Coordinates of C-alpha atoms in Angstrom, one line a residue:
X1 CA -124.7 25.1 20.8
X2 CA -121.2 26.5 20.8
X3 CA -119.2 24.8 18.0
X4 CA -116.1 24.4 20.2
X5 CA -118.1 22.5 22.8
X6 CA -118.9 19.8 20.3
X7 CA -115.3 18.6 20.7
X8 CA -114.8 15.9 23.3
X9 CA -111.0 16.2 23.1
X10 CA -109.8 18.7 25.7
X11 CA -106.1 18.5 25.0
X12 CA -103.7 17.2 22.4
X13 CA -100.4 15.4 22.7
X14 CA -97.6 16.8 20.6
X15 CA -95.3 13.9 19.6
X16 CA -92.5 16.2 18.5
X17 CA -89.7 15.4 16.2
X18 CA -88.3 12.3 17.9
X19 CA -88.8 9.9 20.8
X20 CA -85.0 9.4 21.3
X21 CA -83.8 11.2 24.4
X22 CA -80.4 11.8 23.0
X23 CA -81.8 13.3 19.8
X24 CA -84.2 15.4 21.9
X25 CA -81.3 16.9 23.9
X26 CA -79.4 17.6 20.6
X27 CA -82.4 19.3 19.1
X28 CA -82.9 21.2 22.4
X29 CA -79.4 22.7 22.1
X30 CA -79.6 23.4 18.4
X31 CA -83.1 25.0 18.5
X32 CA -82.2 27.0 21.6
X33 CA -79.1 28.5 19.8
X34 CA -81.2 29.2 16.7
X35 CA -84.0 30.8 18.7
X36 CA -81.6 33.1 20.6
X37 CA -79.8 34.0 17.5
X38 CA -83.1 34.8 15.7
X39 CA -84.3 37.1 18.5
X40 CA -80.9 38.8 18.9
X41 CA -80.3 39.2 15.2
X42 CA -83.7 40.5 14.3
X43 CA -83.9 42.8 17.3
X44 CA -80.5 44.3 16.4
X45 CA -81.8 45.0 12.9
X46 CA -85.0 46.7 14.2
X47 CA -83.0 48.9 16.7
X48 CA -80.4 49.8 14.0
X49 CA -83.0 50.8 11.5
X50 CA -84.8 53.0 14.1
X51 CA -81.6 54.5 15.5
X52 CA -79.9 55.4 12.2
X53 CA -81.5 58.1 10.1
X54 CA -79.7 57.0 7.0
X55 CA -81.8 53.8 7.1
X56 CA -85.1 55.6 7.2
X57 CA -86.0 54.5 3.7
X58 CA -88.8 52.3 2.3
X59 CA -86.6 49.3 1.8
X60 CA -85.3 49.3 5.4
X61 CA -88.7 50.1 6.8
X62 CA -90.0 46.9 5.2
X63 CA -87.0 45.0 6.3
X64 CA -87.5 46.1 9.9
X65 CA -91.1 44.9 9.7
X66 CA -89.9 41.6 8.3
X67 CA -87.7 41.2 11.3
X68 CA -90.6 41.8 13.7
X69 CA -92.6 39.1 11.9
X70 CA -89.7 36.7 11.9
X71 CA -89.3 37.1 15.7
X72 CA -93.1 36.5 16.0
X73 CA -93.0 33.4 13.7
X74 CA -90.1 32.0 15.7
X75 CA -91.9 32.5 19.0
X76 CA -95.3 31.0 18.4
X77 CA -94.2 27.4 19.0
X78 CA -90.4 27.1 19.4
X79 CA -90.2 28.2 23.1
X80 CA -92.8 25.6 24.1
X81 CA -91.0 22.9 22.1
X82 CA -87.7 23.8 23.8
X83 CA -89.3 23.7 27.3
X84 CA -91.1 20.4 26.5
X85 CA -87.7 18.8 25.7
X86 CA -86.6 19.7 29.2
X87 CA -89.8 18.9 31.1
X88 CA -91.1 16.0 29.0
X89 CA -94.5 17.6 29.1
X90 CA -95.9 17.4 25.6
X91 CA -99.6 18.1 26.0
X92 CA -101.4 21.2 24.8
X93 CA -104.9 22.3 25.7
X94 CA -107.5 22.5 22.8
X95 CA -107.6 26.3 23.2
X96 CA -103.8 26.5 23.1
X97 CA -103.8 24.4 19.9
X98 CA -106.3 26.7 18.2
X99 CA -104.2 29.7 19.4
X100 CA -101.1 28.2 17.7
X101 CA -103.0 27.7 14.5
X102 CA -104.2 31.3 14.6
X103 CA -100.7 32.8 15.2
X104 CA -99.0 30.5 12.7
X105 CA -101.3 31.5 9.9
X106 CA -101.3 35.1 11.0
X107 CA -97.5 35.4 10.8
X108 CA -97.0 33.3 7.7
X109 CA -99.8 35.0 5.9
X110 CA -98.5 38.4 6.9
X111 CA -94.9 37.5 5.8
X112 CA -96.1 36.2 2.4
X113 CA -97.7 39.6 1.7
X114 CA -94.7 41.5 3.1
X115 CA -92.3 39.5 0.9
X116 CA -94.4 40.4 -2.1
X117 CA -94.3 44.1 -1.0
X118 CA -90.5 43.9 -0.7
X119 CA -90.3 42.3 -4.1
X120 CA -92.4 45.1 -5.5
X121 CA -90.1 47.7 -3.9
X122 CA -87.0 46.1 -5.5
X123 CA -88.8 45.8 -8.9
X124 CA -89.6 49.6 -8.9
X125 CA -86.1 50.5 -7.6
X126 CA -84.4 48.6 -10.4
X127 CA -86.8 48.6 -13.3
X128 CA -88.3 52.1 -12.8
X129 CA -85.7 54.0 -10.8
X130 CA -86.8 57.5 -11.9
X131 CA -90.3 56.9 -10.6
X132 CA -89.3 55.2 -7.4
X133 CA -89.7 58.1 -5.1
X134 CA -93.2 58.9 -6.4
X135 CA -94.4 55.3 -6.3
X136 CA -92.8 54.0 -3.1
X137 CA -93.7 56.8 -0.8
X138 CA -93.7 56.5 3.0
X139 CA -97.5 56.4 2.9
X140 CA -97.4 53.5 0.4
X141 CA -95.0 51.6 2.7
X142 CA -97.2 52.0 5.7
X143 CA -100.2 51.0 3.6
X144 CA -98.3 47.8 2.4
X145 CA -97.4 46.8 6.0
X146 CA -101.0 47.4 7.2
X147 CA -102.4 45.5 4.3
X148 CA -100.1 42.6 5.0
X149 CA -101.3 42.4 8.6
X150 CA -104.9 42.7 7.5
X151 CA -104.6 39.9 5.1
X152 CA -102.8 37.8 7.7
X153 CA -105.6 38.3 10.2
X154 CA -108.3 37.5 7.6
X155 CA -106.5 34.3 6.6
X156 CA -105.8 33.1 10.1
X157 CA -109.4 33.8 11.2
X158 CA -110.7 31.6 8.3
X159 CA -108.4 28.8 9.4
X160 CA -109.5 29.1 13.1
X161 CA -113.2 29.2 12.3
X162 CA -112.7 26.1 10.1
X163 CA -110.8 24.3 12.9
X164 CA -113.5 25.2 15.5
X165 CA -116.2 23.5 13.3
X166 CA -114.3 20.2 13.4
X167 CA -115.6 17.5 15.8
X168 CA -112.7 15.8 17.7
X169 CA -114.0 12.7 19.5
X170 CA -111.1 10.2 19.7
X171 CA -107.4 10.3 18.7
X172 CA -105.5 13.3 20.2
X173 CA -101.9 12.7 19.2
X174 CA -100.5 15.4 16.9
X175 CA -97.6 14.1 15.0
X176 CA -95.7 17.4 15.0
X177 CA -94.1 19.8 17.5
X178 CA -96.9 22.4 17.1
X179 CA -100.5 22.5 16.0
X180 CA -101.4 23.1 12.4
X181 CA -104.4 22.2 10.3
X182 CA -102.8 19.6 8.0
X183 CA -102.0 17.4 11.0
X184 CA -104.9 18.4 13.3
X185 CA -107.7 18.0 10.9
X186 CA -106.7 14.3 10.3
X187 CA -107.7 13.7 14.0
X188 CA -111.3 14.9 13.3
X189 CA -114.2 12.5 13.2
X190 CA -115.2 13.4 9.6
X191 CA -114.1 12.6 6.1
X192 CA -110.6 14.1 5.6
X193 CA -110.9 14.2 1.8
X194 CA -113.1 17.3 1.8
X195 CA -111.0 18.9 4.5
X196 CA -107.9 18.3 2.4
X197 CA -109.6 20.2 -0.5
X198 CA -110.3 23.1 1.8
X199 CA -106.6 23.2 2.8
X200 CA -105.5 23.2 -0.8
X201 CA -107.9 25.9 -1.8
X202 CA -107.3 28.3 1.1
X203 CA -103.6 27.9 1.8
X204 CA -101.9 25.8 -0.9
X205 CA -103.1 27.6 -4.0
X206 CA -102.6 31.0 -2.3
X207 CA -99.0 30.2 -1.4
X208 CA -98.3 28.8 -4.9
X209 CA -99.8 31.8 -6.6
X210 CA -97.8 34.3 -4.5
X211 CA -94.7 32.3 -5.1
X212 CA -95.3 32.4 -8.9
X213 CA -95.8 36.2 -8.8
X214 CA -92.6 36.6 -6.7
X215 CA -90.7 34.3 -9.1
X216 CA -91.8 36.4 -12.1
X217 CA -90.8 39.6 -10.4
X218 CA -87.3 38.4 -9.7
X219 CA -86.9 37.1 -13.2
X220 CA -87.9 40.5 -14.6
X221 CA -85.4 42.2 -12.2
X222 CA -82.6 39.8 -13.1
X223 CA -83.3 40.4 -16.9
X224 CA -83.2 44.1 -16.3
X225 CA -79.9 43.9 -14.5
X226 CA -78.4 41.8 -17.3
X227 CA -79.5 44.4 -19.9
X228 CA -78.1 47.3 -18.0
X229 CA -74.9 45.8 -16.8
X230 CA -72.8 48.2 -14.8
X231 CA -70.3 48.3 -11.9
X232 CA -72.9 47.6 -9.3
X233 CA -74.7 44.9 -11.3
X234 CA -72.9 42.0 -9.7
X235 CA -73.7 43.2 -6.2
X236 CA -77.4 43.7 -7.1
X237 CA -77.5 40.3 -8.8
X238 CA -75.9 38.6 -5.7
X239 CA -78.5 40.3 -3.5
X240 CA -81.5 39.4 -5.6
X241 CA -80.2 35.8 -5.9
X242 CA -79.9 35.5 -2.1
X243 CA -83.3 37.1 -1.6
X244 CA -84.9 34.5 -3.9
X245 CA -83.2 31.6 -2.1
X246 CA -84.8 32.8 1.2
X247 CA -88.1 33.2 -0.6
X248 CA -87.8 29.7 -2.0
X249 CA -86.9 28.2 1.4
X250 CA -90.0 29.9 3.0
X251 CA -92.5 29.1 0.2
X252 CA -91.2 25.7 -0.7
X253 CA -92.2 24.0 2.5
X254 CA -95.5 25.9 2.7
X255 CA -96.5 24.9 -0.8
X256 CA -95.7 21.3 -0.2
X257 CA -97.4 21.0 3.1
X258 CA -100.6 22.8 2.1
X259 CA -100.9 21.5 -1.5
X260 CA -100.5 17.9 -0.3
X261 CA -102.1 18.0 3.1
X262 CA -102.3 14.1 3.3
X263 CA -98.6 13.6 2.6
X264 CA -96.1 11.9 4.9
X265 CA -96.0 13.4 8.4
X266 CA -92.2 12.9 8.6
X267 CA -91.7 15.1 5.5
X268 CA -94.1 17.7 6.9
X269 CA -92.2 17.8 10.2
X270 CA -88.9 18.3 8.5
X271 CA -90.3 21.0 6.2
X272 CA -92.0 22.8 9.1
X273 CA -88.7 23.2 10.8
X274 CA -87.4 25.2 7.8
X275 CA -90.0 27.9 7.8
X276 CA -90.6 28.2 11.5
X277 CA -87.0 27.9 12.8
X278 CA -84.4 28.2 10.0
X279 CA -86.0 30.9 7.8
X280 CA -86.4 33.5 10.6
X281 CA -82.6 33.4 11.2
X282 CA -81.8 33.4 7.5
X283 CA -83.7 36.5 6.7
X284 CA -81.6 38.9 8.8
X285 CA -78.4 37.3 7.5
X286 CA -79.5 37.5 3.8
X287 CA -81.5 40.7 3.7
X288 CA -79.5 43.0 6.0
X289 CA -76.4 41.6 7.6
X290 CA -74.8 41.2 4.2
X291 CA -75.7 44.8 3.4
X292 CA -72.9 47.3 3.7
X293 CA -75.1 50.2 4.8
X294 CA -76.6 48.1 7.6
X295 CA -73.2 46.9 8.8
X296 CA -71.9 50.5 8.8
X297 CA -74.9 51.6 10.8
X298 CA -74.4 48.8 13.3
X299 CA -70.7 49.8 13.8
X300 CA -71.8 53.4 14.4
X301 CA -74.4 52.3 16.9
X302 CA -71.9 50.1 18.7
X303 CA -69.3 52.9 18.8
X304 CA -71.9 55.4 20.1
X305 CA -72.9 53.0 22.9
X306 CA -69.3 52.4 23.8
X307 CA -68.4 56.1 23.8
X308 CA -71.5 56.9 25.9
X309 CA -70.4 54.3 28.5
X310 CA -66.9 55.8 28.6
X311 CA -68.1 59.3 29.1
X312 CA -70.6 58.3 31.8
X313 CA -69.6 59.7 35.1
X314 CA -68.7 57.3 37.9
X315 CA -70.2 57.7 41.3
X316 CA -68.6 56.2 44.3
X317 CA -70.7 55.2 47.3

């Protein structure tokens, strides 16, 4: 028998972040602004990196891929939540819930590996500058991006297969604004203790281990900068500090949610907002829009577009 057919629950009810109509309208406006800003900001970064040959380097190649993942991460659940605030329709079919789980773990898993690749890139650039070109080649960059997506797919498939084996036979209210295993598996008609251990082993420990590796790499980079203080050290230090803040804001909620899957739903909902809505808009601001090379490239692209419009012939009909 098909495992998915064992479930008697055909749809789930997403309770969202609040039952207050006024607060829902406020959240609707805030999340709409953040979502549009995320899509515009990250799209602008991708277009700028592609259009400007000066940005055709490993670091900006990885940044452009990060922007693509951020747009994807912001889109797997936020548009539905925004629409639900307007329509009042909060239900999601079982298949749709499983789809959200798949894409959530696909994009978060991919971003975790990509953030580690970006950290590795900065580590080689600062700690081994003479060997940077030979180590971080274009082929290596492509391999790192492909590997991040492969790991993301493998991780998300493991979560989906696990979710499909769960029997849902009663409660169907998901106390969140999207489907994720920590809240969905508590609706299953089985002992949640064993399921919690699975969550900790497959997501929590992985996220914690990756964060520790990233933390160590940034510590090594900062120590290297301090030892070789120069004119540009303060700029590099500022950049690395900002990078680490974004990494902490992304990993912190993930570690808490998946290391303590039976924790308070209220805390989980607040933390979920950080890595699904706030972090995708912080990445372009922190990683690129504060970068002088990117800002210069954006100005050139804007001037090029404006000049092309001025020189475009006018036809009168």
